Amino acid sequence: MQWIAGLFLIAHGLVHLAIWLPKPDPKAPFDVGHSPIAGNVRRLAVVLAVAATVVLAAGGVGLIGNSPWWVPVTVSGAAISAALLLLTFNKWWLIGLGINAAIIVLSTQQQG
């Protein structure tokens, strides 16, 4: 189960790159580089997406390797991801926010 959870964290991180790195499609139902609060945030969104990917992947590798630091790294990655989703919020991100919340709750329960 530890392997599956670690691979899930890595995959969850990689999804960020798949969503935020490509050039936005004008036919898409929303613009991933647009913030309802701050307008065009494409550059910041890409930076946060890369950061979330790296940190979540590191957390996944740490979990697979049974490293003692995987929990704080994973929680940090999920928090970066949540910040990105809130910055570029639309209704499609509710599932991602739920996934990040579950990652944080389940990771911190493993630490105790």
mmCIF file of N, CA, C and O in Angstrom:
data_model
loop_
_atom_site.group_PDB
_atom_site.id
_atom_site.type_symbol
_atom_site.label_atom_id
_atom_site.label_comp_id
_atom_site.label_asym_id
_atom_site.label_seq_id
_atom_site.Cartn_x
_atom_site.Cartn_y
_atom_site.Cartn_z
ATOM 1 N N MET A 1 0.820 -1.203 0.000
ATOM 2 C CA MET A 1 0.000 0.000 0.000
ATOM 3 C C MET A 1 0.864 1.266 0.000
ATOM 4 O O MET A 1 0.472 2.277 -0.574
ATOM 5 N N GLN A 2 2.012 1.178 0.643
ATOM 6 C CA GLN A 2 2.915 2.325 0.702
ATOM 7 C C GLN A 2 3.388 2.713 -0.698
ATOM 8 O O GLN A 2 3.488 3.896 -1.015
ATOM 9 N N TRP A 3 3.669 1.728 -1.535
ATOM 10 C CA TRP A 3 4.083 1.994 -2.911
ATOM 11 C C TRP A 3 2.980 2.690 -3.687
ATOM 12 O O TRP A 3 3.226 3.645 -4.420
ATOM 13 N N ILE A 4 1.767 2.199 -3.532
ATOM 14 C CA ILE A 4 0.636 2.783 -4.258
ATOM 15 C C ILE A 4 0.429 4.232 -3.841
ATOM 16 O O ILE A 4 0.246 5.108 -4.683
ATOM 17 N N ALA A 5 0.478 4.491 -2.544
ATOM 18 C CA ALA A 5 0.303 5.860 -2.046
ATOM 19 C C ALA A 5 1.432 6.766 -2.545
ATOM 20 O O ALA A 5 1.185 7.913 -2.943
ATOM 21 N N GLY A 6 2.657 6.265 -2.533
ATOM 22 C CA GLY A 6 3.783 7.055 -3.026
ATOM 23 C C GLY A 6 3.661 7.364 -4.505
ATOM 24 O O GLY A 6 3.904 8.498 -4.943
ATOM 25 N N LEU A 7 3.255 6.362 -5.293
ATOM 26 C CA LEU A 7 3.058 6.583 -6.727
ATOM 27 C C LEU A 7 1.900 7.543 -6.985
ATOM 28 O O LEU A 7 1.947 8.344 -7.923
ATOM 29 N N PHE A 8 0.866 7.481 -6.143
ATOM 30 C CA PHE A 8 -0.241 8.431 -6.277
ATOM 31 C C PHE A 8 0.253 9.860 -6.062
ATOM 32 O O PHE A 8 -0.128 10.775 -6.806
ATOM 33 N N LEU A 9 1.089 10.067 -5.049
ATOM 34 C CA LEU A 9 1.615 11.416 -4.794
ATOM 35 C C LEU A 9 2.443 11.918 -5.976
ATOM 36 O O LEU A 9 2.326 13.079 -6.371
ATOM 37 N N ILE A 10 3.253 11.042 -6.547
ATOM 38 C CA ILE A 10 4.053 11.421 -7.716
ATOM 39 C C ILE A 10 3.129 11.773 -8.883
ATOM 40 O O ILE A 10 3.313 12.800 -9.546
ATOM 41 N N ALA A 11 2.129 10.935 -9.129
ATOM 42 C CA ALA A 11 1.187 11.192 -10.233
ATOM 43 C C ALA A 11 0.408 12.478 -10.005
ATOM 44 O O ALA A 11 0.197 13.266 -10.934
ATOM 45 N N HIS A 12 -0.024 12.705 -8.769
ATOM 46 C CA HIS A 12 -0.765 13.926 -8.447
ATOM 47 C C HIS A 12 0.103 15.153 -8.746
ATOM 48 O O HIS A 12 -0.374 16.150 -9.289
ATOM 49 N N GLY A 13 1.381 15.063 -8.425
ATOM 50 C CA GLY A 13 2.290 16.159 -8.739
ATOM 51 C C GLY A 13 2.422 16.373 -10.238
ATOM 52 O O GLY A 13 2.359 17.499 -10.723
ATOM 53 N N LEU A 14 2.566 15.291 -10.988
ATOM 54 C CA LEU A 14 2.735 15.402 -12.441
ATOM 55 C C LEU A 14 1.516 15.972 -13.146
ATOM 56 O O LEU A 14 1.646 16.627 -14.185
ATOM 57 N N VAL A 15 0.344 15.770 -12.580
ATOM 58 C CA VAL A 15 -0.880 16.339 -13.168
ATOM 59 C C VAL A 15 -0.773 17.863 -13.240
ATOM 60 O O VAL A 15 -1.254 18.480 -14.183
ATOM 61 N N HIS A 16 -0.108 18.463 -12.271
ATOM 62 C CA HIS A 16 0.055 19.916 -12.273
ATOM 63 C C HIS A 16 0.793 20.387 -13.526
ATOM 64 O O HIS A 16 0.435 21.394 -14.127
ATOM 65 N N LEU A 17 1.834 19.643 -13.896
ATOM 66 C CA LEU A 17 2.576 20.015 -15.107
ATOM 67 C C LEU A 17 1.701 19.859 -16.347
ATOM 68 O O LEU A 17 1.738 20.694 -17.248
ATOM 69 N N ALA A 18 0.934 18.783 -16.382
ATOM 70 C CA ALA A 18 0.074 18.529 -17.544
ATOM 71 C C ALA A 18 -0.986 19.614 -17.714
ATOM 72 O O ALA A 18 -1.392 19.926 -18.833
ATOM 73 N N ILE A 19 -1.417 20.203 -16.630
ATOM 74 C CA ILE A 19 -2.466 21.233 -16.694
ATOM 75 C C ILE A 19 -1.878 22.618 -16.953
ATOM 76 O O ILE A 19 -2.378 23.361 -17.794
ATOM 77 N N TRP A 20 -0.804 22.986 -16.235
ATOM 78 C CA TRP A 20 -0.345 24.377 -16.277
ATOM 79 C C TRP A 20 0.795 24.668 -17.247
ATOM 80 O O TRP A 20 1.001 25.822 -17.607
ATOM 81 N N LEU A 21 1.552 23.669 -17.696
ATOM 82 C CA LEU A 21 2.673 23.965 -18.590
ATOM 83 C C LEU A 21 2.285 24.187 -20.051
ATOM 84 O O LEU A 21 2.860 25.056 -20.695
ATOM 85 N N PRO A 22 1.343 23.425 -20.611
ATOM 86 C CA PRO A 22 1.020 23.651 -22.029
ATOM 87 C C PRO A 22 0.405 25.027 -22.269
ATOM 88 O O PRO A 22 -0.168 25.643 -21.364
ATOM 89 N N LYS A 23 0.552 25.478 -23.503
ATOM 90 C CA LYS A 23 -0.075 26.737 -23.900
ATOM 91 C C LYS A 23 -1.592 26.587 -23.734
ATOM 92 O O LYS A 23 -2.173 25.579 -24.126
ATOM 93 N N PRO A 24 -2.254 27.582 -23.130
ATOM 94 C CA PRO A 24 -3.709 27.477 -22.910
ATOM 95 C C PRO A 24 -4.484 27.281 -24.215
ATOM 96 O O PRO A 24 -4.188 27.920 -25.226
ATOM 97 N N ASP A 25 -5.443 26.411 -24.177
ATOM 98 C CA ASP A 25 -6.310 26.141 -25.323
ATOM 99 C C ASP A 25 -7.489 27.107 -25.278
ATOM 100 O O ASP A 25 -8.237 27.134 -24.301
ATOM 101 N N PRO A 26 -7.685 27.912 -26.318
ATOM 102 C CA PRO A 26 -8.803 28.864 -26.306
ATOM 103 C C PRO A 26 -10.171 28.174 -26.262
ATOM 104 O O PRO A 26 -11.159 28.796 -25.891
ATOM 105 N N LYS A 27 -10.225 26.889 -26.605
ATOM 106 C CA LYS A 27 -11.491 26.154 -26.573
ATOM 107 C C LYS A 27 -11.786 25.549 -25.200
ATOM 108 O O LYS A 27 -12.863 25.013 -24.988
ATOM 109 N N ALA A 28 -10.816 25.618 -24.302
ATOM 110 C CA ALA A 28 -10.997 25.049 -22.960
ATOM 111 C C ALA A 28 -12.100 25.803 -22.218
ATOM 112 O O ALA A 28 -12.311 26.999 -22.448
ATOM 113 N N PRO A 29 -12.782 25.123 -21.297
ATOM 114 C CA PRO A 29 -13.881 25.779 -20.569
ATOM 115 C C PRO A 29 -13.421 26.855 -19.583
ATOM 116 O O PRO A 29 -14.228 27.621 -19.083
ATOM 117 N N PHE A 30 -12.109 26.920 -19.318
ATOM 118 C CA PHE A 30 -11.573 27.950 -18.426
ATOM 119 C C PHE A 30 -10.103 28.154 -18.757
ATOM 120 O O PHE A 30 -9.478 27.336 -19.413
ATOM 121 N N ASP A 31 -9.546 29.261 -18.291
ATOM 122 C CA ASP A 31 -8.146 29.603 -18.517
ATOM 123 C C ASP A 31 -7.368 29.341 -17.240
ATOM 124 O O ASP A 31 -7.607 30.001 -16.223
ATOM 125 N N VAL A 32 -6.440 28.372 -17.282
ATOM 126 C CA VAL A 32 -5.691 28.001 -16.084
ATOM 127 C C VAL A 32 -4.702 29.079 -15.641
ATOM 128 O O VAL A 32 -4.150 28.983 -14.551
ATOM 129 N N GLY A 33 -4.496 30.089 -16.463
ATOM 130 C CA GLY A 33 -3.601 31.187 -16.101
ATOM 131 C C GLY A 33 -4.333 32.427 -15.639
ATOM 132 O O GLY A 33 -3.741 33.481 -15.465
ATOM 133 N N HIS A 34 -5.640 32.283 -15.402
ATOM 134 C CA HIS A 34 -6.450 33.427 -14.983
ATOM 135 C C HIS A 34 -6.927 33.247 -13.549
ATOM 136 O O HIS A 34 -7.395 32.188 -13.167
ATOM 137 N N SER A 35 -6.800 34.296 -12.783
ATOM 138 C CA SER A 35 -7.287 34.303 -11.412
ATOM 139 C C SER A 35 -8.541 35.167 -11.335
ATOM 140 O O SER A 35 -8.550 36.285 -11.861
ATOM 141 N N PRO A 36 -9.589 34.673 -10.689
ATOM 142 C CA PRO A 36 -10.779 35.503 -10.545
ATOM 143 C C PRO A 36 -10.520 36.743 -9.680
ATOM 144 O O PRO A 36 -11.256 37.707 -9.734
ATOM 145 N N ILE A 37 -9.438 36.715 -8.915
ATOM 146 C CA ILE A 37 -9.106 37.824 -8.025
ATOM 147 C C ILE A 37 -8.037 38.733 -8.631
ATOM 148 O O ILE A 37 -8.136 39.950 -8.566
ATOM 149 N N ALA A 38 -7.005 38.126 -9.254
ATOM 150 C CA ALA A 38 -5.833 38.891 -9.681
ATOM 151 C C ALA A 38 -5.637 38.964 -11.197
ATOM 152 O O ALA A 38 -4.633 39.491 -11.658
ATOM 153 N N GLY A 39 -6.556 38.424 -11.970
ATOM 154 C CA GLY A 39 -6.426 38.502 -13.429
ATOM 155 C C GLY A 39 -5.425 37.503 -13.977
ATOM 156 O O GLY A 39 -5.407 36.343 -13.584
ATOM 157 N N ASN A 40 -4.548 37.977 -14.880
ATOM 158 C CA ASN A 40 -3.583 37.096 -15.517
ATOM 159 C C ASN A 40 -2.450 36.741 -14.550
ATOM 160 O O ASN A 40 -1.659 37.594 -14.171
ATOM 161 N N VAL A 41 -2.384 35.465 -14.168
ATOM 162 C CA VAL A 41 -1.357 34.992 -13.236
ATOM 163 C C VAL A 41 -0.609 33.798 -13.825
ATOM 164 O O VAL A 41 -0.097 32.954 -13.099
ATOM 165 N N ARG A 42 -0.549 33.733 -15.137
ATOM 166 C CA ARG A 42 0.029 32.557 -15.809
ATOM 167 C C ARG A 42 1.435 32.238 -15.317
ATOM 168 O O ARG A 42 1.734 31.095 -14.999
ATOM 169 N N ARG A 43 2.313 33.209 -15.252
ATOM 170 C CA ARG A 43 3.699 32.941 -14.821
ATOM 171 C C ARG A 43 3.751 32.427 -13.387
ATOM 172 O O ARG A 43 4.454 31.460 -13.101
ATOM 173 N N LEU A 44 3.026 33.063 -12.504
ATOM 174 C CA LEU A 44 2.980 32.607 -11.116
ATOM 175 C C LEU A 44 2.373 31.208 -11.031
ATOM 176 O O LEU A 44 2.853 30.361 -10.275
ATOM 177 N N ALA A 45 1.342 30.953 -11.812
ATOM 178 C CA ALA A 45 0.698 29.642 -11.804
ATOM 179 C C ALA A 45 1.668 28.551 -12.266
ATOM 180 O O ALA A 45 1.708 27.460 -11.684
ATOM 181 N N VAL A 46 2.455 28.838 -13.278
ATOM 182 C CA VAL A 46 3.438 27.860 -13.758
ATOM 183 C C VAL A 46 4.492 27.594 -12.682
ATOM 184 O O VAL A 46 4.873 26.443 -12.442
ATOM 185 N N VAL A 47 4.967 28.647 -12.031
ATOM 186 C CA VAL A 47 5.962 28.477 -10.957
ATOM 187 C C VAL A 47 5.377 27.614 -9.839
ATOM 188 O O VAL A 47 6.036 26.688 -9.339
ATOM 189 N N LEU A 48 4.149 27.893 -9.432
ATOM 190 C CA LEU A 48 3.514 27.106 -8.373
ATOM 191 C C LEU A 48 3.279 25.664 -8.822
ATOM 192 O O LEU A 48 3.442 24.731 -8.018
ATOM 193 N N ALA A 49 2.918 25.467 -10.085
ATOM 194 C CA ALA A 49 2.695 24.118 -10.599
ATOM 195 C C ALA A 49 3.990 23.308 -10.581
ATOM 196 O O ALA A 49 3.995 22.136 -10.179
ATOM 197 N N VAL A 50 5.076 23.916 -10.999
ATOM 198 C CA VAL A 50 6.373 23.227 -10.972
ATOM 199 C C VAL A 50 6.768 22.918 -9.530
ATOM 200 O O VAL A 50 7.222 21.807 -9.216
ATOM 201 N N ALA A 51 6.583 23.889 -8.640
ATOM 202 C CA ALA A 51 6.913 23.667 -7.228
ATOM 203 C C ALA A 51 6.067 22.532 -6.637
ATOM 204 O O ALA A 51 6.590 21.655 -5.938
ATOM 205 N N ALA A 52 4.775 22.547 -6.909
ATOM 206 C CA ALA A 52 3.894 21.486 -6.392
ATOM 207 C C ALA A 52 4.332 20.128 -6.920
ATOM 208 O O ALA A 52 4.357 19.139 -6.176
ATOM 209 N N THR A 53 4.692 20.066 -8.200
ATOM 210 C CA THR A 53 5.136 18.807 -8.799
ATOM 211 C C THR A 53 6.388 18.282 -8.103
ATOM 212 O O THR A 53 6.446 17.109 -7.707
ATOM 213 N N VAL A 54 7.378 19.135 -7.965
ATOM 214 C CA VAL A 54 8.652 18.714 -7.370
ATOM 215 C C VAL A 54 8.456 18.269 -5.920
ATOM 216 O O VAL A 54 8.949 17.212 -5.501
ATOM 217 N N VAL A 55 7.713 19.047 -5.161
ATOM 218 C CA VAL A 55 7.562 18.752 -3.736
ATOM 219 C C VAL A 55 6.682 17.511 -3.523
ATOM 220 O O VAL A 55 7.005 16.652 -2.690
ATOM 221 N N LEU A 56 5.583 17.392 -4.267
ATOM 222 C CA LEU A 56 4.745 16.201 -4.138
ATOM 223 C C LEU A 56 5.488 14.944 -4.587
ATOM 224 O O LEU A 56 5.370 13.887 -3.950
ATOM 225 N N ALA A 57 6.244 15.045 -5.672
ATOM 226 C CA ALA A 57 7.026 13.891 -6.129
ATOM 227 C C ALA A 57 8.070 13.499 -5.088
ATOM 228 O O ALA A 57 8.276 12.303 -4.825
ATOM 229 N N ALA A 58 8.705 14.489 -4.489
ATOM 230 C CA ALA A 58 9.681 14.193 -3.435
ATOM 231 C C ALA A 58 8.995 13.503 -2.255
ATOM 232 O O ALA A 58 9.535 12.544 -1.685
ATOM 233 N N GLY A 59 7.813 13.976 -1.899
ATOM 234 C CA GLY A 59 7.066 13.328 -0.824
ATOM 235 C C GLY A 59 6.718 11.889 -1.162
ATOM 236 O O GLY A 59 6.804 10.993 -0.314
ATOM 237 N N GLY A 60 6.333 11.648 -2.409
ATOM 238 C CA GLY A 60 6.026 10.286 -2.848
ATOM 239 C C GLY A 60 7.238 9.385 -2.787
ATOM 240 O O GLY A 60 7.162 8.243 -2.319
ATOM 241 N N VAL A 61 8.383 9.887 -3.244
ATOM 242 C CA VAL A 61 9.621 9.112 -3.181
ATOM 243 C C VAL A 61 9.997 8.851 -1.723
ATOM 244 O O VAL A 61 10.404 7.745 -1.357
ATOM 245 N N GLY A 62 9.838 9.865 -0.882
ATOM 246 C CA GLY A 62 10.124 9.689 0.547
ATOM 247 C C GLY A 62 9.228 8.653 1.192
ATOM 248 O O GLY A 62 9.675 7.854 2.018
ATOM 249 N N LEU A 63 7.968 8.637 0.806
ATOM 250 C CA LEU A 63 7.040 7.648 1.350
ATOM 251 C C LEU A 63 7.440 6.244 0.895
ATOM 252 O O LEU A 63 7.494 5.314 1.702
ATOM 253 N N ILE A 64 7.730 6.095 -0.392
ATOM 254 C CA ILE A 64 8.140 4.790 -0.908
ATOM 255 C C ILE A 64 9.411 4.302 -0.202
ATOM 256 O O ILE A 64 9.534 3.125 0.142
ATOM 257 N N GLY A 65 10.330 5.224 0.036
ATOM 258 C CA GLY A 65 11.586 4.880 0.704
ATOM 259 C C GLY A 65 11.495 4.851 2.216
ATOM 260 O O GLY A 65 12.493 4.650 2.902
ATOM 261 N N ASN A 66 10.312 5.083 2.748
ATOM 262 C CA ASN A 66 10.070 5.081 4.197
ATOM 263 C C ASN A 66 10.964 6.079 4.931
ATOM 264 O O ASN A 66 11.464 5.820 6.018
ATOM 265 N N SER A 67 11.152 7.248 4.320
ATOM 266 C CA SER A 67 11.961 8.301 4.931
ATOM 267 C C SER A 67 11.155 9.053 5.982
ATOM 268 O O SER A 67 9.949 9.249 5.824
ATOM 269 N N PRO A 68 11.803 9.497 7.035
ATOM 270 C CA PRO A 68 11.076 10.181 8.104
ATOM 271 C C PRO A 68 10.547 11.567 7.708
ATOM 272 O O PRO A 68 9.658 12.100 8.351
ATOM 273 N N TRP A 69 11.065 12.140 6.631
ATOM 274 C CA TRP A 69 10.687 13.497 6.217
ATOM 275 C C TRP A 69 9.536 13.539 5.228
ATOM 276 O O TRP A 69 9.128 14.610 4.796
ATOM 277 N N TRP A 70 8.978 12.397 4.835
ATOM 278 C CA TRP A 70 7.964 12.405 3.780
ATOM 279 C C TRP A 70 6.702 13.165 4.184
ATOM 280 O O TRP A 70 6.072 13.791 3.336
ATOM 281 N N VAL A 71 6.327 13.132 5.466
ATOM 282 C CA VAL A 71 5.072 13.791 5.872
ATOM 283 C C VAL A 71 5.153 15.312 5.704
ATOM 284 O O VAL A 71 4.297 15.898 5.026
ATOM 285 N N PRO A 72 6.129 16.010 6.293
ATOM 286 C CA PRO A 72 6.152 17.466 6.105
ATOM 287 C C PRO A 72 6.338 17.881 4.647
ATOM 288 O O PRO A 72 5.773 18.891 4.216
ATOM 289 N N VAL A 73 7.083 17.101 3.886
ATOM 290 C CA VAL A 73 7.277 17.427 2.472
ATOM 291 C C VAL A 73 5.955 17.267 1.731
ATOM 292 O O VAL A 73 5.554 18.130 0.931
ATOM 293 N N THR A 74 5.245 16.179 1.988
ATOM 294 C CA THR A 74 3.968 15.924 1.325
ATOM 295 C C THR A 74 2.925 16.972 1.692
ATOM 296 O O THR A 74 2.202 17.465 0.821
ATOM 297 N N VAL A 75 2.855 17.324 2.945
ATOM 298 C CA VAL A 75 1.904 18.353 3.381
ATOM 299 C C VAL A 75 2.248 19.690 2.719
ATOM 300 O O VAL A 75 1.349 20.414 2.268
ATOM 301 N N SER A 76 3.523 20.004 2.612
ATOM 302 C CA SER A 76 3.936 21.240 1.934
ATOM 303 C C SER A 76 3.534 21.215 0.464
ATOM 304 O O SER A 76 3.044 22.214 -0.069
ATOM 305 N N GLY A 77 3.726 20.092 -0.205
ATOM 306 C CA GLY A 77 3.337 19.968 -1.607
ATOM 307 C C GLY A 77 1.845 20.129 -1.814
ATOM 308 O O GLY A 77 1.398 20.809 -2.745
ATOM 309 N N ALA A 78 1.065 19.512 -0.931
ATOM 310 C CA ALA A 78 -0.391 19.643 -1.028
ATOM 311 C C ALA A 78 -0.823 21.084 -0.747
ATOM 312 O O ALA A 78 -1.773 21.584 -1.365
ATOM 313 N N ALA A 79 -0.130 21.760 0.153
ATOM 314 C CA ALA A 79 -0.454 23.157 0.450
ATOM 315 C C ALA A 79 -0.119 24.059 -0.748
ATOM 316 O O ALA A 79 -0.889 24.969 -1.079
ATOM 317 N N ILE A 80 1.004 23.803 -1.414
ATOM 318 C CA ILE A 80 1.353 24.573 -2.617
ATOM 319 C C ILE A 80 0.300 24.338 -3.693
ATOM 320 O O ILE A 80 -0.162 25.274 -4.356
ATOM 321 N N SER A 81 -0.092 23.084 -3.866
ATOM 322 C CA SER A 81 -1.127 22.747 -4.839
ATOM 323 C C SER A 81 -2.436 23.455 -4.517
ATOM 324 O O SER A 81 -3.086 24.012 -5.406
ATOM 325 N N ALA A 82 -2.820 23.437 -3.248
ATOM 326 C CA ALA A 82 -4.061 24.104 -2.839
ATOM 327 C C ALA A 82 -3.986 25.606 -3.107
ATOM 328 O O ALA A 82 -4.963 26.215 -3.567
ATOM 329 N N ALA A 83 -2.832 26.204 -2.839
ATOM 330 C CA ALA A 83 -2.667 27.638 -3.112
ATOM 331 C C ALA A 83 -2.835 27.922 -4.601
ATOM 332 O O ALA A 83 -3.488 28.902 -4.994
ATOM 333 N N LEU A 84 -2.269 27.060 -5.436
ATOM 334 C CA LEU A 84 -2.411 27.211 -6.886
ATOM 335 C C LEU A 84 -3.873 27.094 -7.308
ATOM 336 O O LEU A 84 -4.366 27.897 -8.111
ATOM 337 N N LEU A 85 -4.560 26.110 -6.778
ATOM 338 C CA LEU A 85 -5.973 25.919 -7.126
ATOM 339 C C LEU A 85 -6.830 27.093 -6.663
ATOM 340 O O LEU A 85 -7.758 27.510 -7.359
ATOM 341 N N LEU A 86 -6.536 27.617 -5.493
ATOM 342 C CA LEU A 86 -7.297 28.767 -5.004
ATOM 343 C C LEU A 86 -6.983 30.022 -5.812
ATOM 344 O O LEU A 86 -7.872 30.836 -6.076
ATOM 345 N N LEU A 87 -5.719 30.169 -6.219
ATOM 346 C CA LEU A 87 -5.336 31.331 -7.029
ATOM 347 C C LEU A 87 -6.060 31.337 -8.365
ATOM 348 O O LEU A 87 -6.515 32.386 -8.825
ATOM 349 N N THR A 88 -6.183 30.180 -8.990
ATOM 350 C CA THR A 88 -6.816 30.078 -10.316
ATOM 351 C C THR A 88 -8.187 29.425 -10.209
ATOM 352 O O THR A 88 -8.624 28.710 -11.114
ATOM 353 N N PHE A 89 -8.882 29.676 -9.140
ATOM 354 C CA PHE A 89 -10.090 28.922 -8.797
ATOM 355 C C PHE A 89 -11.169 28.937 -9.879
ATOM 356 O O PHE A 89 -11.453 29.954 -10.503
ATOM 357 N N ASN A 90 -11.734 27.762 -10.066
ATOM 358 C CA ASN A 90 -12.975 27.564 -10.815
ATOM 359 C C ASN A 90 -13.604 26.284 -10.255
ATOM 360 O O ASN A 90 -12.969 25.564 -9.488
ATOM 361 N N LYS A 91 -14.827 26.005 -10.630
ATOM 362 C CA LYS A 91 -15.542 24.875 -10.016
ATOM 363 C C LYS A 91 -14.858 23.535 -10.270
ATOM 364 O O LYS A 91 -15.016 22.601 -9.493
ATOM 365 N N TRP A 92 -14.085 23.431 -11.332
ATOM 366 C CA TRP A 92 -13.385 22.185 -11.635
ATOM 367 C C TRP A 92 -12.325 21.854 -10.600
ATOM 368 O O TRP A 92 -11.920 20.708 -10.462
ATOM 369 N N TRP A 93 -11.845 22.843 -9.885
ATOM 370 C CA TRP A 93 -10.770 22.616 -8.914
ATOM 371 C C TRP A 93 -11.268 22.093 -7.579
ATOM 372 O O TRP A 93 -10.456 21.777 -6.715
ATOM 373 N N LEU A 94 -12.572 21.996 -7.387
ATOM 374 C CA LEU A 94 -13.083 21.495 -6.108
ATOM 375 C C LEU A 94 -12.585 20.078 -5.820
ATOM 376 O O LEU A 94 -12.236 19.760 -4.688
ATOM 377 N N ILE A 95 -12.525 19.237 -6.840
ATOM 378 C CA ILE A 95 -12.026 17.872 -6.643
ATOM 379 C C ILE A 95 -10.554 17.886 -6.239
ATOM 380 O O ILE A 95 -10.133 17.155 -5.348
ATOM 381 N N GLY A 96 -9.771 18.760 -6.864
ATOM 382 C CA GLY A 96 -8.356 18.872 -6.511
ATOM 383 C C GLY A 96 -8.155 19.363 -5.092
ATOM 384 O O GLY A 96 -7.268 18.888 -4.378
ATOM 385 N N LEU A 97 -8.985 20.322 -4.681
ATOM 386 C CA LEU A 97 -8.909 20.797 -3.297
ATOM 387 C C LEU A 97 -9.256 19.685 -2.325
ATOM 388 O O LEU A 97 -8.637 19.546 -1.264
ATOM 389 N N GLY A 98 -10.234 18.857 -2.695
ATOM 390 C CA GLY A 98 -10.592 17.711 -1.857
ATOM 391 C C GLY A 98 -9.451 16.697 -1.770
ATOM 392 O O GLY A 98 -9.171 16.153 -0.691
ATOM 393 N N ILE A 99 -8.790 16.450 -2.885
ATOM 394 C CA ILE A 99 -7.643 15.528 -2.900
ATOM 395 C C ILE A 99 -6.526 16.077 -2.010
ATOM 396 O O ILE A 99 -5.941 15.349 -1.206
ATOM 397 N N ASN A 100 -6.244 17.375 -2.141
ATOM 398 C CA ASN A 100 -5.194 17.975 -1.308
ATOM 399 C C ASN A 100 -5.551 17.917 0.175
ATOM 400 O O ASN A 100 -4.686 17.632 1.010
ATOM 401 N N ALA A 101 -6.798 18.165 0.501
ATOM 402 C CA ALA A 101 -7.225 18.075 1.899
ATOM 403 C C ALA A 101 -7.053 16.651 2.417
ATOM 404 O O ALA A 101 -6.561 16.443 3.536
ATOM 405 N N ALA A 102 -7.429 15.670 1.611
ATOM 406 C CA ALA A 102 -7.275 14.265 2.017
ATOM 407 C C ALA A 102 -5.797 13.912 2.197
ATOM 408 O O ALA A 102 -5.436 13.213 3.158
ATOM 409 N N ILE A 103 -4.951 14.392 1.299
ATOM 410 C CA ILE A 103 -3.510 14.131 1.425
ATOM 411 C C ILE A 103 -2.982 14.695 2.735
ATOM 412 O O ILE A 103 -2.246 14.028 3.467
ATOM 413 N N ILE A 104 -3.379 15.914 3.052
ATOM 414 C CA ILE A 104 -2.903 16.549 4.290
ATOM 415 C C ILE A 104 -3.396 15.786 5.513
ATOM 416 O O ILE A 104 -2.622 15.461 6.416
ATOM 417 N N VAL A 105 -4.681 15.466 5.554
ATOM 418 C CA VAL A 105 -5.248 14.769 6.713
ATOM 419 C C VAL A 105 -4.633 13.382 6.867
ATOM 420 O O VAL A 105 -4.195 13.006 7.965
ATOM 421 N N LEU A 106 -4.596 12.610 5.793
ATOM 422 C CA LEU A 106 -4.068 11.251 5.888
ATOM 423 C C LEU A 106 -2.580 11.226 6.184
ATOM 424 O O LEU A 106 -2.105 10.362 6.931
ATOM 425 N N SER A 107 -1.831 12.167 5.634
ATOM 426 C CA SER A 107 -0.392 12.220 5.901
ATOM 427 C C SER A 107 -0.126 12.544 7.362
ATOM 428 O O SER A 107 0.734 11.917 7.985
ATOM 429 N N THR A 108 -0.829 13.505 7.896
ATOM 430 C CA THR A 108 -0.580 13.897 9.281
ATOM 431 C C THR A 108 -1.033 12.817 10.260
ATOM 432 O O THR A 108 -0.482 12.683 11.336
ATOM 433 N N GLN A 109 -2.029 12.013 9.874
ATOM 434 C CA GLN A 109 -2.438 10.893 10.730
ATOM 435 C C GLN A 109 -1.348 9.820 10.763
ATOM 436 O O GLN A 109 -1.168 9.149 11.777
ATOM 437 N N GLN A 110 -0.600 9.664 9.674
ATOM 438 C CA GLN A 110 0.478 8.687 9.618
ATOM 439 C C GLN A 110 1.661 9.090 10.495
ATOM 440 O O GLN A 110 2.393 8.256 10.967
ATOM 441 N N GLN A 111 1.799 10.389 10.678
ATOM 442 C CA GLN A 111 2.935 10.894 11.453
ATOM 443 C C GLN A 111 2.774 10.582 12.936
ATOM 444 O O GLN A 111 3.729 10.334 13.622
ATOM 445 N N GLY A 112 1.527 10.640 13.404
ATOM 446 C CA GLY A 112 1.268 10.463 14.838
ATOM 447 C C GLY A 112 1.381 9.063 15.233
ATOM 448 O O GLY A 112 1.942 8.510 16.055
#
